[in-house]
mmCIF file of C-alpha atoms in Angstrom:
data_model
loop_
_atom_site.group_PDB
_atom_site.id
_atom_site.type_symbol
_atom_site.label_atom_id
_atom_site.label_comp_id
_atom_site.label_asym_id
_atom_site.label_seq_id
_atom_site.Cartn_x
_atom_site.Cartn_y
_atom_site.Cartn_z
ATOM 1 C CA ASP A 13 0.821 37.574 79.823
ATOM 2 C CA THR A 14 -2.699 37.869 78.478
ATOM 3 C CA ALA A 15 -3.895 34.541 77.067
ATOM 4 C CA VAL A 16 -6.819 35.782 74.966
ATOM 5 C CA SER A 17 -6.935 39.469 74.171
ATOM 6 C CA GLN A 18 -9.507 41.576 72.362
ATOM 7 C CA THR A 19 -9.444 45.076 70.970
ATOM 8 C CA PRO A 20 -11.093 47.395 71.462
ATOM 9 C CA LYS A 21 -12.603 46.923 74.910
ATOM 10 C CA TYR A 22 -15.332 49.458 74.203
ATOM 11 C CA LEU A 23 -16.773 50.432 70.843
ATOM 12 C CA VAL A 24 -19.429 53.099 70.390
ATOM 13 C CA THR A 25 -20.666 53.728 66.880
ATOM 14 C CA GLN A 26 -23.587 54.905 64.818
ATOM 15 C CA MET A 27 -26.171 52.743 63.113
ATOM 16 C CA GLY A 28 -25.174 51.797 59.598
ATOM 17 C CA ASN A 29 -21.425 51.899 60.231
ATOM 18 C CA ASP A 30 -19.016 49.015 59.655
ATOM 19 C CA LYS A 31 -16.725 47.991 62.485
ATOM 20 C CA SER A 32 -14.235 45.267 63.395
ATOM 21 C CA ILE A 33 -13.237 43.597 66.634
ATOM 22 C CA LYS A 34 -9.891 41.851 66.866
ATOM 23 C CA CYS A 35 -8.950 38.806 68.902
ATOM 24 C CA GLU A 36 -5.599 37.173 69.513
ATOM 25 C CA GLN A 37 -4.609 34.161 71.592
ATOM 26 C CA ASN A 38 -1.072 33.268 72.620
ATOM 27 C CA LEU A 39 -1.921 29.826 73.979
ATOM 28 C CA GLY A 40 -1.099 27.925 70.819
ATOM 29 C CA HIS A 41 -4.693 26.724 70.635
ATOM 30 C CA ASP A 42 -6.160 25.297 67.452
ATOM 31 C CA THR A 43 -9.708 26.585 67.754
ATOM 32 C CA MET A 44 -11.167 30.032 68.302
ATOM 33 C CA TYR A 45 -14.734 31.188 68.901
ATOM 34 C CA TRP A 46 -16.913 34.285 68.939
ATOM 35 C CA TYR A 47 -19.742 34.563 71.446
ATOM 36 C CA LYS A 48 -22.380 37.249 71.950
ATOM 37 C CA GLN A 49 -23.764 38.209 75.362
ATOM 38 C CA ASP A 50 -26.988 40.148 75.097
ATOM 39 C CA SER A 51 -28.614 42.573 77.511
ATOM 40 C CA LYS A 52 -30.219 39.700 79.407
ATOM 41 C CA LYS A 53 -26.741 38.235 79.941
ATOM 42 C CA PHE A 54 -27.360 35.131 77.856
ATOM 43 C CA LEU A 55 -24.146 34.059 76.163
ATOM 44 C CA LYS A 56 -24.390 32.209 72.858
ATOM 45 C CA ILE A 57 -21.887 31.039 70.311
ATOM 46 C CA MET A 58 -21.731 32.733 66.931
ATOM 47 C CA PHE A 59 -18.754 31.223 65.106
ATOM 48 C CA SER A 60 -15.922 28.793 65.557
ATOM 49 C CA TYR A 61 -12.713 28.490 63.540
ATOM 50 C CA ASN A 62 -10.198 25.682 63.586
ATOM 51 C CA ASN A 63 -6.805 26.521 62.148
ATOM 52 C CA LYS A 64 -8.287 29.222 59.903
ATOM 53 C CA GLU A 65 -11.214 27.067 58.777
ATOM 54 C CA LEU A 66 -14.817 27.899 59.716
ATOM 55 C CA ILE A 67 -16.415 24.973 61.552
ATOM 56 C CA ILE A 68 -19.396 26.457 63.390
ATOM 57 C CA ASN A 69 -21.636 29.127 61.951
ATOM 58 C CA GLU A 70 -24.751 29.618 64.025
ATOM 59 C CA THR A 71 -27.794 31.516 62.802
ATOM 60 C CA VAL A 72 -26.082 34.853 62.593
ATOM 61 C CA PRO A 73 -26.945 37.595 60.066
ATOM 62 C CA ASN A 74 -24.510 37.644 57.179
ATOM 63 C CA ARG A 75 -23.611 41.198 58.167
ATOM 64 C CA PHE A 76 -21.286 39.418 60.615
ATOM 65 C CA SER A 77 -18.195 38.015 58.949
ATOM 66 C CA PRO A 78 -15.395 36.356 60.892
ATOM 67 C CA LYS A 79 -11.916 36.271 59.439
ATOM 68 C CA SER A 80 -8.974 34.222 60.630
ATOM 69 C CA PRO A 81 -5.647 35.288 59.102
ATOM 70 C CA ASP A 82 -3.831 32.644 61.128
ATOM 71 C CA LYS A 83 -4.694 30.271 63.930
ATOM 72 C CA ALA A 84 -3.782 32.789 66.609
ATOM 73 C CA HIS A 85 -6.165 35.472 65.348
ATOM 74 C CA LEU A 86 -9.898 35.612 64.780
ATOM 75 C CA ASN A 87 -11.435 38.939 63.877
ATOM 76 C CA LEU A 88 -15.107 39.833 63.649
ATOM 77 C CA HIS A 89 -16.272 42.336 61.085
ATOM 78 C CA ILE A 90 -19.786 43.719 61.290
ATOM 79 C CA ASN A 91 -21.396 45.586 58.397
ATOM 80 C CA SER A 92 -24.316 47.985 58.544
ATOM 81 C CA LEU A 93 -24.547 47.976 62.319
ATOM 82 C CA GLU A 94 -28.020 47.899 63.853
ATOM 83 C CA LEU A 95 -29.274 48.853 67.305
ATOM 84 C CA GLY A 96 -29.810 45.176 68.119
ATOM 85 C CA ASP A 97 -26.130 44.453 67.615
ATOM 86 C CA SER A 98 -25.391 46.239 70.876
ATOM 87 C CA ALA A 99 -23.948 43.569 73.161
ATOM 88 C CA VAL A 100 -20.735 42.293 74.663
ATOM 89 C CA TYR A 101 -18.766 40.126 72.260
ATOM 90 C CA PHE A 102 -16.376 37.548 73.655
ATOM 91 C CA CYS A 103 -13.625 35.735 71.864
ATOM 92 C CA ALA A 104 -12.514 32.352 73.175
ATOM 93 C CA SER A 105 -10.077 29.620 72.284
ATOM 94 C CA SER A 106 -9.610 25.941 73.018
ATOM 95 C CA ARG A 107 -6.690 23.610 72.686
ATOM 96 C CA ILE A 108 -8.474 21.193 70.381
ATOM 97 C CA THR A 109 -11.481 21.320 68.104
ATOM 98 C CA GLY A 110 -14.774 21.047 69.864
ATOM 99 C CA SER A 111 -13.409 21.265 73.369
ATOM 100 C CA ASN A 112 -15.777 22.513 76.015
ATOM 101 C CA GLU A 113 -12.833 23.829 78.029
ATOM 102 C CA GLN A 114 -12.499 27.263 76.559
ATOM 103 C CA PHE A 115 -10.468 30.311 77.487
ATOM 104 C CA PHE A 116 -12.331 33.569 77.095
ATOM 105 C CA GLY A 117 -11.106 37.051 76.377
ATOM 106 C CA PRO A 118 -12.178 40.109 78.371
ATOM 107 C CA GLY A 119 -14.950 41.052 75.970
ATOM 108 C CA THR A 120 -15.735 44.008 73.722
ATOM 109 C CA ARG A 121 -18.747 46.095 74.664
ATOM 110 C CA LEU A 122 -20.345 47.327 71.448
ATOM 111 C CA THR A 123 -22.890 50.121 71.662
ATOM 112 C CA VAL A 124 -24.769 51.121 68.535
ATOM 113 C CA LEU A 125 -26.484 54.497 68.693
ATOM 114 C CA ASP B 29 -28.224 19.154 75.451
ATOM 115 C CA ALA B 30 -29.756 18.461 78.835
ATOM 116 C CA LYS B 31 -31.478 21.414 80.453
ATOM 117 C CA THR B 32 -30.025 22.650 83.709
ATOM 118 C CA THR B 33 -31.704 24.408 86.617
ATOM 119 C CA GLN B 34 -29.816 26.579 89.066
ATOM 120 C CA PRO B 35 -30.997 28.877 91.863
ATOM 121 C CA PRO B 36 -30.866 32.493 90.696
ATOM 122 C CA SER B 37 -28.803 33.686 93.641
ATOM 123 C CA MET B 38 -26.934 32.546 96.732
ATOM 124 C CA ASP B 39 -24.979 34.170 99.530
ATOM 125 C CA CYS B 40 -21.924 32.907 101.320
ATOM 126 C CA ALA B 41 -19.761 34.230 104.126
ATOM 127 C CA GLU B 42 -16.104 34.760 103.359
ATOM 128 C CA GLY B 43 -13.998 31.803 104.431
ATOM 129 C CA ARG B 44 -16.911 29.395 104.406
ATOM 130 C CA ALA B 45 -17.642 26.769 101.786
ATOM 131 C CA ALA B 46 -19.932 27.794 98.945
ATOM 132 C CA ASN B 47 -22.088 24.946 97.651
ATOM 133 C CA LEU B 48 -23.752 25.686 94.344
ATOM 134 C CA PRO B 49 -26.370 23.174 93.181
ATOM 135 C CA CYS B 50 -27.404 22.291 89.670
ATOM 136 C CA ASN B 51 -30.204 20.016 88.521
ATOM 137 C CA HIS B 52 -29.880 18.186 85.211
ATOM 138 C CA SER B 53 -32.446 15.425 85.436
ATOM 139 C CA THR B 54 -32.491 14.751 81.674
ATOM 140 C CA ILE B 55 -28.735 14.273 81.341
ATOM 141 C CA SER B 56 -27.659 11.586 78.884
ATOM 142 C CA GLY B 57 -25.022 8.970 79.520
ATOM 143 C CA ASN B 58 -22.446 10.675 77.317
ATOM 144 C CA GLU B 59 -22.966 14.186 78.667
ATOM 145 C CA TYR B 60 -20.557 15.883 81.003
ATOM 146 C CA VAL B 61 -21.251 18.556 83.597
ATOM 147 C CA TYR B 62 -19.176 21.712 83.112
ATOM 148 C CA TRP B 63 -18.921 24.686 85.421
ATOM 149 C CA TYR B 64 -17.877 28.166 84.421
ATOM 150 C CA ARG B 65 -18.032 31.458 86.241
ATOM 151 C CA GLN B 66 -18.161 35.051 85.079
ATOM 152 C CA ILE B 67 -16.840 37.751 87.333
ATOM 153 C CA HIS B 68 -18.354 41.158 86.679
ATOM 154 C CA SER B 69 -17.115 42.761 83.444
ATOM 155 C CA GLN B 70 -14.878 39.790 82.620
ATOM 156 C CA GLY B 71 -15.119 36.850 80.272
ATOM 157 C CA PRO B 72 -16.313 33.457 81.504
ATOM 158 C CA GLN B 73 -13.721 31.295 83.221
ATOM 159 C CA TYR B 74 -13.671 27.505 83.078
ATOM 160 C CA ILE B 75 -13.708 25.927 86.544
ATOM 161 C CA ILE B 76 -14.125 22.169 86.365
ATOM 162 C CA HIS B 77 -16.009 19.367 84.669
ATOM 163 C CA GLY B 78 -16.942 15.763 85.312
ATOM 164 C CA LEU B 79 -18.826 12.793 83.929
ATOM 165 C CA LYS B 80 -19.815 10.680 86.921
ATOM 166 C CA ASN B 81 -16.954 10.642 89.391
ATOM 167 C CA ASN B 82 -16.314 13.461 91.803
ATOM 168 C CA GLU B 83 -13.596 15.817 90.622
ATOM 169 C CA THR B 84 -11.311 18.254 92.394
ATOM 170 C CA ASN B 85 -8.849 20.820 91.150
ATOM 171 C CA GLU B 86 -7.151 23.884 92.551
ATOM 172 C CA MET B 87 -10.277 25.973 92.164
ATOM 173 C CA ALA B 88 -13.150 23.770 93.255
ATOM 174 C CA SER B 89 -14.679 20.347 93.771
ATOM 175 C CA LEU B 90 -17.501 18.856 91.759
ATOM 176 C CA ILE B 91 -19.833 16.348 93.345
ATOM 177 C CA ILE B 92 -22.129 14.451 90.962
ATOM 178 C CA THR B 93 -24.906 12.307 92.392
ATOM 179 C CA GLU B 94 -24.911 8.633 91.621
ATOM 180 C CA ASP B 95 -27.917 8.940 89.293
ATOM 181 C CA ARG B 96 -26.173 11.959 87.677
ATOM 182 C CA LYS B 97 -29.352 14.008 87.841
ATOM 183 C CA SER B 98 -27.790 16.733 89.926
ATOM 184 C CA SER B 99 -24.424 18.085 90.919
ATOM 185 C CA THR B 100 -22.856 20.529 93.358
ATOM 186 C CA LEU B 101 -19.921 22.824 92.812
ATOM 187 C CA ILE B 102 -18.016 23.432 96.024
ATOM 188 C CA LEU B 103 -15.707 26.362 96.620
ATOM 189 C CA PRO B 104 -14.082 25.215 99.858
ATOM 190 C CA HIS B 105 -13.051 28.581 101.273
ATOM 191 C CA ALA B 106 -14.896 31.336 99.460
ATOM 192 C CA THR B 107 -13.265 34.746 99.149
ATOM 193 C CA LEU B 108 -14.691 38.079 98.070
ATOM 194 C CA ARG B 109 -13.083 37.516 94.666
ATOM 195 C CA ASP B 110 -15.312 34.481 94.157
ATOM 196 C CA THR B 111 -18.342 36.749 93.818
ATOM 197 C CA ALA B 112 -19.542 35.972 90.297
ATOM 198 C CA VAL B 113 -22.221 34.325 88.194
ATOM 199 C CA TYR B 114 -21.720 30.554 88.148
ATOM 200 C CA TYR B 115 -22.923 28.550 85.179
ATOM 201 C CA CYS B 116 -23.645 24.846 85.077
ATOM 202 C CA ILE B 117 -23.568 23.496 81.523
ATOM 203 C CA VAL B 118 -24.282 19.966 80.378
ATOM 204 C CA ARG B 119 -22.611 18.994 77.121
ATOM 205 C CA VAL B 120 -21.372 15.969 75.281
ATOM 206 C CA GLY B 121 -17.641 15.596 75.621
ATOM 207 C CA THR B 122 -14.852 17.079 73.593
ATOM 208 C CA GLY B 123 -14.480 16.263 69.947
ATOM 209 C CA GLY B 124 -16.080 16.721 66.586
ATOM 210 C CA THR B 125 -17.191 19.818 64.786
ATOM 211 C CA SER B 126 -20.552 20.055 66.538
ATOM 212 C CA TYR B 127 -18.981 20.247 69.972
ATOM 213 C CA GLY B 128 -17.632 23.266 71.737
ATOM 214 C CA LYS B 129 -20.927 25.117 71.266
ATOM 215 C CA LEU B 130 -21.370 26.346 74.796
ATOM 216 C CA THR B 131 -24.618 28.025 75.725
ATOM 217 C CA PHE B 132 -24.755 29.815 79.044
ATOM 218 C CA GLY B 133 -28.072 30.161 80.844
ATOM 219 C CA GLN B 134 -28.799 32.597 83.633
ATOM 220 C CA GLY B 135 -26.628 30.835 86.197
ATOM 221 C CA THR B 136 -26.402 31.503 89.923
ATOM 222 C CA ILE B 137 -25.241 34.860 91.212
ATOM 223 C CA LEU B 138 -22.991 34.027 94.150
ATOM 224 C CA THR B 139 -22.313 36.888 96.512
ATOM 225 C CA VAL B 140 -19.551 36.372 99.052
ATOM 226 C CA HIS B 141 -19.796 38.822 101.922
ATOM 227 C CA PRO B 142 -17.292 39.697 104.654
#
C-alpha cells in the first residue's frame, strides 16, 4: 500500500492557469508538508500542516494556497501559474509535529509553458 | 542549522561497503545528524539519524566522530538499487512548530556499479 500518494504525477499547463495537486497519507500521521525541488535539485519546505492547522509557512508567494480538509489530506492550489513555478513538488508526512523523520510522496512534476 | 559539506559524487562496487562522509564542523550540541537519500525520480527517503552515538538500522550504519564534527553513513553491502543522491542534514531534534523544516543541499551522488 502506498504510504504517501500524490496526484497527478505530471502536470503540464499554460502560464496564468490555476491548478491543484493532491496529497494523501494513510500512515495516520499528524503532520503533512509540501516541498519544492527546483531545477538545481535543491529541495526546500513550503508549508506544514498539523491536524488541519497551518504551522509552517515559508516565504512562498500567496498564489500558493495549501488546504487540508482532514489530517490525511493536504492539497496545494496554485493560482496564476508562472514559468518559475515549474518544479517537482513533494508532499511528506511525519508522525508527530516537527519531526525530522518524514515520509515523502513520489512527487508531482509541474511544467508551466 | 549547521552547514554540511559532502563530496559531490562517489562510486562503489556492488557488494562492497559504501562509506559516505559528511562534515558538519559547526554542529551545535542539540543538533542531530540525519541522512536521507533520493533515488532518481522518487521522493526522498529517510535512512537514519543520530546525536552522538553510532547508530545502526536495517538500511545503514551511522558513525559520528567523538567531536561530532563529521559523520559517515555506511551501506554495508551496496546494491545497484542503492544508486541515489545521499543527503546529510543537521537539525535540532523533533518537536515544536519550528522543527521539521528540512532543507536538502546538493548531497552526494552515489553510483553503485556491477
